[in-house]
Tab-separated table of C-alpha atoms and ligand atoms in Angstrom:
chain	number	residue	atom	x	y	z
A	1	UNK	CA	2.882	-0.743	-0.600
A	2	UNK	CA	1.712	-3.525	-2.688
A	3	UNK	CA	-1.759	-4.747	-4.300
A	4	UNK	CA	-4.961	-5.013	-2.186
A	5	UNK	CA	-4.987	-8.792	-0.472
A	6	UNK	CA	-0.942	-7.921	0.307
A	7	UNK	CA	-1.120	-7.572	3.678
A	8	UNK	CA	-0.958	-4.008	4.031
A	9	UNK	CA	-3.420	-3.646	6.323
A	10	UNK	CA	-2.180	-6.769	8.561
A	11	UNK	CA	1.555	-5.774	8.475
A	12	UNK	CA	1.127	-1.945	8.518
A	13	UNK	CA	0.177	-1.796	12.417
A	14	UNK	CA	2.525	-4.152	13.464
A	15	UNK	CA	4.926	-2.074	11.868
A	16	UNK	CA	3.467	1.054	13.418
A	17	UNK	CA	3.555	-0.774	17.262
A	18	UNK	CA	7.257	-1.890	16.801
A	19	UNK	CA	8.196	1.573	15.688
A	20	UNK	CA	5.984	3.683	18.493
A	21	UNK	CA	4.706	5.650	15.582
A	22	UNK	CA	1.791	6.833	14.064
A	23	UNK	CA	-0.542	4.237	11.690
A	24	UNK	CA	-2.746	5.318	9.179
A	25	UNK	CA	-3.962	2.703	6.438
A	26	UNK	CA	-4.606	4.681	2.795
A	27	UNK	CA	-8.310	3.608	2.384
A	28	UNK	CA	-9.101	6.038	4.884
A	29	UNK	CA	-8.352	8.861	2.693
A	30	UNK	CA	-10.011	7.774	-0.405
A	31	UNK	CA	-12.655	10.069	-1.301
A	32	UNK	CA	-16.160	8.374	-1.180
A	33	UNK	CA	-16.634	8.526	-5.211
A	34	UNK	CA	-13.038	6.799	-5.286
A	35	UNK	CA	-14.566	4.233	-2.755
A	36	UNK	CA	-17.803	3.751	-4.496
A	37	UNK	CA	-15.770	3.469	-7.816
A	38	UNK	CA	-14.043	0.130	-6.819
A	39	UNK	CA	-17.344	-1.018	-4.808
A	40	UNK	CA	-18.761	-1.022	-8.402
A	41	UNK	CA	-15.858	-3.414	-9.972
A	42	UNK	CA	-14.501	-0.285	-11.406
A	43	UNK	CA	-10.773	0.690	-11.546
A	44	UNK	CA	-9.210	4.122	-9.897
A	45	UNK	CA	-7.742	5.941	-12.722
A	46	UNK	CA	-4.296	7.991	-12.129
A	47	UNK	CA	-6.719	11.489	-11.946
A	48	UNK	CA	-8.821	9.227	-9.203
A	49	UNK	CA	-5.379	8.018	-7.158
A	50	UNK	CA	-3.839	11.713	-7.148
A	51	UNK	CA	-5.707	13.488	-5.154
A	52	UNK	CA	-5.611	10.299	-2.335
A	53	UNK	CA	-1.896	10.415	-2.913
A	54	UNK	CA	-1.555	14.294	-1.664
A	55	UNK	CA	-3.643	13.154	1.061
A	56	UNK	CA	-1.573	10.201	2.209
A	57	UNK	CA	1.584	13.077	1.909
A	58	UNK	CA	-0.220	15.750	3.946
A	59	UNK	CA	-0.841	12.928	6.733
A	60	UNK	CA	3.106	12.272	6.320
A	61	UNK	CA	3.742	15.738	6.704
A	62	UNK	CA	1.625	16.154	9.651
A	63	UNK	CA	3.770	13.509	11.838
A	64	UNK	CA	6.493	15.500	11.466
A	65	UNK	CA	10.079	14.285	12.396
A	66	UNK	CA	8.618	11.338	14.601
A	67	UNK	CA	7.101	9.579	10.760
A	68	UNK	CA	4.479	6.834	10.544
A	69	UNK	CA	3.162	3.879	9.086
A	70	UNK	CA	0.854	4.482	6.215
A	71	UNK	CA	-0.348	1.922	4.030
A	72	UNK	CA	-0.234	2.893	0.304
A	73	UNK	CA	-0.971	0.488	-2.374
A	74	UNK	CA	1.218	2.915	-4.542
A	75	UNK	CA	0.938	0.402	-7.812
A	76	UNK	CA	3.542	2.356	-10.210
A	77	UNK	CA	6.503	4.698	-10.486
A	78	UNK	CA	4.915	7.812	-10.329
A	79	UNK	CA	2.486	7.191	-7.449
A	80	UNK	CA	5.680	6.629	-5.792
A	81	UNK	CA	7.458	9.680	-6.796
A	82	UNK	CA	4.842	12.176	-5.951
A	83	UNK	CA	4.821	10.442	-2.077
A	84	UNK	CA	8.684	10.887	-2.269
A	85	UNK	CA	8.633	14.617	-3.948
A	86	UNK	CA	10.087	16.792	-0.953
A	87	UNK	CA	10.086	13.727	1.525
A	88	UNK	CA	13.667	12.518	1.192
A	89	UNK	CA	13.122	10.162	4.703
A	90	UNK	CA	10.451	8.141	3.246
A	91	UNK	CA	10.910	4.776	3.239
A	92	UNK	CA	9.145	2.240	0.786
A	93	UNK	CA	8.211	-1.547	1.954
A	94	UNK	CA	6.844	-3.705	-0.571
A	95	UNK	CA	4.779	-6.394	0.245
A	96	UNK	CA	5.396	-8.747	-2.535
A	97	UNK	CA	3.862	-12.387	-4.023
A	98	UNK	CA	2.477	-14.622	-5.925
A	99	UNK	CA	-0.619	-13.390	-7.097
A	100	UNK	CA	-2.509	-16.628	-6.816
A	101	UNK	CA	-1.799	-16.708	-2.721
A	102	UNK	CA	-2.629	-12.890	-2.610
A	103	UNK	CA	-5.824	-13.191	-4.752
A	104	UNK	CA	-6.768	-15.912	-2.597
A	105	UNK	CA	-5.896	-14.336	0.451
A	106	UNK	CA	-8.097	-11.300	-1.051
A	107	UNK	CA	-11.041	-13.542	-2.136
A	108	UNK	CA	-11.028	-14.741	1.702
A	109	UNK	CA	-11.724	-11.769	3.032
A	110	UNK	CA	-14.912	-10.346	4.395
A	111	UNK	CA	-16.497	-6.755	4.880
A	112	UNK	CA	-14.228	-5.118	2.609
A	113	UNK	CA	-15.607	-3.238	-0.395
A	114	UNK	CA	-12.567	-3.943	-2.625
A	115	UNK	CA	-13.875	-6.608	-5.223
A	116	UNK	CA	-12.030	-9.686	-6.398
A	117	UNK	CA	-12.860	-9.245	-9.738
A	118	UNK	CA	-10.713	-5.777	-9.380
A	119	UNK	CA	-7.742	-8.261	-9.112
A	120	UNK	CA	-6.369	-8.454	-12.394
A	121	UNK	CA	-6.503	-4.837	-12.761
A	122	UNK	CA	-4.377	-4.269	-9.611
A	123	UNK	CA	-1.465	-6.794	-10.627
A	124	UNK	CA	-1.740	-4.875	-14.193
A	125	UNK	CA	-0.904	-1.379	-12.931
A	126	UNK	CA	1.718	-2.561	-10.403
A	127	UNK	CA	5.054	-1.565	-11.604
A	128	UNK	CA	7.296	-3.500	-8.763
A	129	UNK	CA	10.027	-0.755	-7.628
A	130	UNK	CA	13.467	-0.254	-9.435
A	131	UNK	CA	16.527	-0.844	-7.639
A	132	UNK	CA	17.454	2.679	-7.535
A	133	UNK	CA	14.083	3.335	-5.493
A	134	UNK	CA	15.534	1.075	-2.467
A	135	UNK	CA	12.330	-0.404	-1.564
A	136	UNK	CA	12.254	-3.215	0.859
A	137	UNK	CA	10.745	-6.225	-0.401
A	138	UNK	CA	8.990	-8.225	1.738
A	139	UNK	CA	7.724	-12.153	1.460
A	140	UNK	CA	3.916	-12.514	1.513
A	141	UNK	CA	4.240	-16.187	1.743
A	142	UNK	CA	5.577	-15.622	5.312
A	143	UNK	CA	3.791	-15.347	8.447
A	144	UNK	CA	2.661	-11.240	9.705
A	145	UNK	CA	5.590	-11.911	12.618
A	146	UNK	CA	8.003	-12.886	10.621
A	147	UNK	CA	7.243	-10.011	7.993
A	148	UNK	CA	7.334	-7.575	10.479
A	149	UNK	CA	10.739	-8.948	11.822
A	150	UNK	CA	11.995	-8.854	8.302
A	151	UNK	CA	10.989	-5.195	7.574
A	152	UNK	CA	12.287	-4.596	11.254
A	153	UNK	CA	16.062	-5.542	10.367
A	154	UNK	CA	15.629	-4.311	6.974
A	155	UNK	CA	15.141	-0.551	8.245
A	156	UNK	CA	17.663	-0.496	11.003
A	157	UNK	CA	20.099	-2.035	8.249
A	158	UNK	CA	19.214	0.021	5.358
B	1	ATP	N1	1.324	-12.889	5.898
B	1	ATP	C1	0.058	-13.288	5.888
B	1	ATP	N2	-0.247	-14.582	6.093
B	1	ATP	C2	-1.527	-15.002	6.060
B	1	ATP	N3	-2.597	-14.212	5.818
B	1	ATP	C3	-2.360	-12.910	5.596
B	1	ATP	C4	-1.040	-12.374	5.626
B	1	ATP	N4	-1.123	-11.047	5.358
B	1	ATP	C5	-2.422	-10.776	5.187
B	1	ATP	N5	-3.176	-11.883	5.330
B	1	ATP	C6	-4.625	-11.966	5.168
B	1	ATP	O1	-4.883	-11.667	3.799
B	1	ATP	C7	-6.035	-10.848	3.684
B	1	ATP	C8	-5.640	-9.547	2.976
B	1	ATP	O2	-4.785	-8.804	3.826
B	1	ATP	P1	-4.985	-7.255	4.060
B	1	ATP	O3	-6.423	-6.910	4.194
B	1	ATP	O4	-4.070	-6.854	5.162
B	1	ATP	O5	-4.433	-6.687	2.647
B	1	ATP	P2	-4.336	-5.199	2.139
B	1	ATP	O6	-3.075	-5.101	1.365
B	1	ATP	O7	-4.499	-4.246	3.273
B	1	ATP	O8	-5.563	-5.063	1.154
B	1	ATP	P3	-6.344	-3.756	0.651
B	1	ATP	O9	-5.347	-2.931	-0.064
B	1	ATP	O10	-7.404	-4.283	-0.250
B	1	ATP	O11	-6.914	-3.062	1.869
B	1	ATP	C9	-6.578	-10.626	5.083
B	1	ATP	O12	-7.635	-11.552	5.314
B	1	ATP	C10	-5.384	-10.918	5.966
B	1	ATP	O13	-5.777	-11.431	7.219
B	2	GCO	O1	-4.723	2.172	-5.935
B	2	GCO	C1	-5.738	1.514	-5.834
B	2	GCO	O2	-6.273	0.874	-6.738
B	2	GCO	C2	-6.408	1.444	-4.489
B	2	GCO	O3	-5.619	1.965	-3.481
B	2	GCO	C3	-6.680	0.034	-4.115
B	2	GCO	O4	-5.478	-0.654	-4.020
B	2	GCO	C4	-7.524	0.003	-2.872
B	2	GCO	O5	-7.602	1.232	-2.197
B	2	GCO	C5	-7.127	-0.960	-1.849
B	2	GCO	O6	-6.196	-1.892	-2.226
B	2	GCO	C6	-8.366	-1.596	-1.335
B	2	GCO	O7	-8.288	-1.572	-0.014
């Protein structure tokens, strides 16, 4: 989890490789009007993100026992809890900064139809995860090796 420029899509594979698991990244299942929403500089609302969520579950689901990697930018609480609702092995990795490097790391990017000027809006909705949620939080200041070798230990300690 984490806003869009966090790294989810960087981290999330390496994550997938180390674990022999499954990957999916969440923009995959946004439906095209959620898609063409944010193309336009527009916001998803919660009514927009549910349906996506459910979708991002059912793709849990799916992997059964074995799990996977998805990516989830899962901004607040209750995102969060509806993933978690009847998924008790779910495990939540936040990828977590500054939000000058990250909207500079987001500006940088090319071919991606998430907007910069969406930005402010993402680091608005993000509700960072209460201790009683257990999230992993993870440096976006470091390099994508040494994230993955800190979410590595992280999950075989935690
Ligand atoms: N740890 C890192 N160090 C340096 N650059 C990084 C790091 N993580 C990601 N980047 C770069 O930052 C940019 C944003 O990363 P990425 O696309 O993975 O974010 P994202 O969270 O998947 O975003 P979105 O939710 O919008 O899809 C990319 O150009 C990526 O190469
Ligand atoms: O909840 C949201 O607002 C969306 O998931 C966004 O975060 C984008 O999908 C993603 O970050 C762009 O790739």
């Amino acid at each position: 989890m984490g806003v869009s420029g966090s790294g989810k899509s960087t981290i999330g594979p390496l994550l997938a490789t180390a674990l022999g698991v499954d990957f999916a990244d969440a923009d995959a299942f946004h439906p095209a009007a959620n898609v063409a929403k944010m193309s336009r500089g527009q916001p998803l609302t919660d009514a927009d993100r549910w349906p996506w969520l459910d979708a991002i579950g059912a793709w849990l689901d799916a992997r059964g026992a074995a799990g996977g990697v998805v990516t989830c930018s899962a901004l607040k609480r209750s995102y969060r809890d509806r993933l978690r609702a009847g998924r008790p092995a779910v495990r939540l990795l936040h990828l977590s900064g500054e939000a000058a490097l990250i909207m500079a790391r987001q500006a940088a990017r090319e071919g991606h139809f998430m907007p910069p000027s969406l930005m402010a809006s993402q680091f608005a909705a993000l509700e960072p995860p209460a201790p009683e949620e257990g999230a992993i939080t993870l440096s976006v200041a470091a390099t994508p090796e040494a994230i993955l070798a800190a979410a590595l230990e992280a999950l075989a300690t935690g």
